[in-house]
XYZ file of C-alpha atoms in Angstrom:
136
model
C 0.000 0.000 0.000
C 1.373 3.392 -0.994
C 1.794 6.214 1.464
C 1.897 9.209 -0.889
C 4.143 12.180 -0.224
C 2.311 14.388 -2.762
C -1.059 14.329 -4.513
C 0.206 13.689 -8.034
C 2.618 11.578 -10.019
C 5.666 12.717 -11.962
C 5.886 11.844 -15.653
C 9.077 11.177 -17.608
C 9.065 11.672 -21.376
C 12.099 10.755 -23.501
C 12.492 13.414 -26.191
C 14.619 13.882 -29.317
C 14.781 17.698 -29.490
C 15.104 19.774 -26.314
C 14.371 23.091 -28.023
C 11.163 21.824 -29.659
C 9.900 20.127 -26.485
C 10.657 23.129 -24.282
C 8.958 25.410 -26.806
C 5.835 23.218 -26.548
C 5.654 22.427 -22.826
C 7.293 25.523 -21.308
C 6.614 28.308 -23.794
C 3.277 27.308 -25.349
C 1.545 25.432 -22.520
C 3.176 27.518 -19.783
C 4.685 24.784 -17.601
C 7.057 26.271 -15.033
C 10.709 25.476 -15.822
C 12.419 24.299 -12.631
C 15.873 23.169 -13.762
C 17.996 21.330 -16.288
C 19.836 18.466 -14.624
C 22.663 16.410 -16.142
C 22.163 12.659 -15.864
C 25.584 10.977 -15.842
C 26.251 7.267 -16.137
C 25.844 4.663 -18.845
C 23.077 6.633 -20.564
C 24.166 10.281 -20.284
C 21.305 12.701 -20.731
C 19.858 16.017 -19.644
C 16.603 16.146 -17.710
C 14.526 19.292 -18.199
C 12.218 19.495 -15.179
C 8.950 21.406 -15.514
C 5.960 21.745 -13.207
C 2.311 21.427 -14.203
C 0.481 22.097 -10.955
C 1.979 19.583 -8.526
C 3.009 17.210 -11.328
C 6.600 17.285 -12.493
C 7.119 16.639 -16.193
C 10.633 15.320 -16.757
C 11.790 15.754 -20.355
C 14.819 13.492 -20.848
C 17.135 14.186 -23.805
C 19.806 11.484 -24.170
C 23.202 12.537 -25.523
C 22.870 9.556 -27.889
C 19.116 9.267 -28.604
C 17.565 5.793 -28.633
C 17.203 4.260 -32.091
C 13.591 3.222 -31.543
C 10.593 5.483 -31.198
C 7.184 4.590 -29.851
C 4.799 3.772 -32.697
C 2.512 6.601 -33.689
C -1.242 6.473 -33.764
C -2.038 7.701 -30.293
C -4.644 5.749 -28.364
C -5.169 3.151 -31.104
C -1.502 2.887 -32.151
C -0.146 0.469 -29.552
C -0.399 -0.599 -25.946
C 1.407 1.243 -23.189
C 1.399 4.895 -22.212
C -0.237 6.685 -25.135
C -1.394 10.024 -23.725
C -1.779 12.039 -20.556
C -4.545 14.383 -19.466
C -4.765 17.821 -17.891
C -7.947 19.293 -16.442
C -8.120 22.927 -17.594
C -10.633 25.773 -17.630
C -9.624 27.458 -20.913
C -9.913 24.606 -23.432
C -10.899 26.754 -26.420
C -8.017 29.178 -25.851
C -5.396 26.438 -25.403
C -6.601 24.398 -28.381
C -6.596 27.487 -30.605
C -3.115 28.534 -29.395
C -1.763 25.061 -30.146
C -3.236 25.092 -33.659
C -1.959 28.628 -34.283
C 1.540 27.504 -33.201
C 1.524 24.698 -35.770
C 0.930 21.936 -33.216
C -1.025 19.019 -34.664
C -4.539 19.057 -33.191
C -5.690 15.423 -33.114
C -9.155 16.073 -31.713
C -10.536 19.581 -31.847
C -12.960 20.615 -29.142
C -15.428 17.757 -28.728
C -18.154 17.376 -26.135
C -17.791 13.727 -25.066
C -20.713 13.883 -22.632
C -22.861 16.714 -21.303
C -20.618 19.302 -19.658
C -17.334 17.559 -20.557
C -15.356 18.843 -23.535
C -11.936 17.572 -24.635
C -9.267 18.257 -27.194
C -6.058 16.352 -27.940
C -2.804 17.567 -29.471
C 0.506 15.974 -30.379
C 3.773 17.070 -28.771
C 6.957 17.319 -30.899
C 7.714 13.605 -30.360
C 4.209 12.425 -31.254
C 2.964 11.926 -27.687
C -0.674 12.876 -27.295
C -1.712 15.452 -24.712
C -5.381 15.623 -23.746
C -7.062 18.724 -22.352
C -10.359 18.286 -20.488
C -12.828 20.956 -19.409
C -15.255 19.217 -17.044
C -18.058 21.539 -16.024
C -20.216 18.849 -14.443
């Protein structure tokens, strides 16, 4: 049984391009940049740590990027972690800003049930990010 120290999980995402990922998560979505931390050892990398509420998003850029990438296709593309979700109050604004910035909008604003609207976008590495506005 877990005894949680904080009310959220941290999420690690392996990336190929630090500048593109920071432009998306930090600059466009507004995640707070905490630090860039070198990761020494057998798989040297840099971890860009950003906060989204109490969740830490850890963008890991290996010095020698892995040869394989997760298959595309989002939710239907493969098993495993395929997307993550943020509850927000300005869905229309965020979805529009992502589209205006050239981010691929997978699902434009869609009411999935009364009072609950979602949109989904793709980050620079093809990971899907879901935004949910739940007014129920």
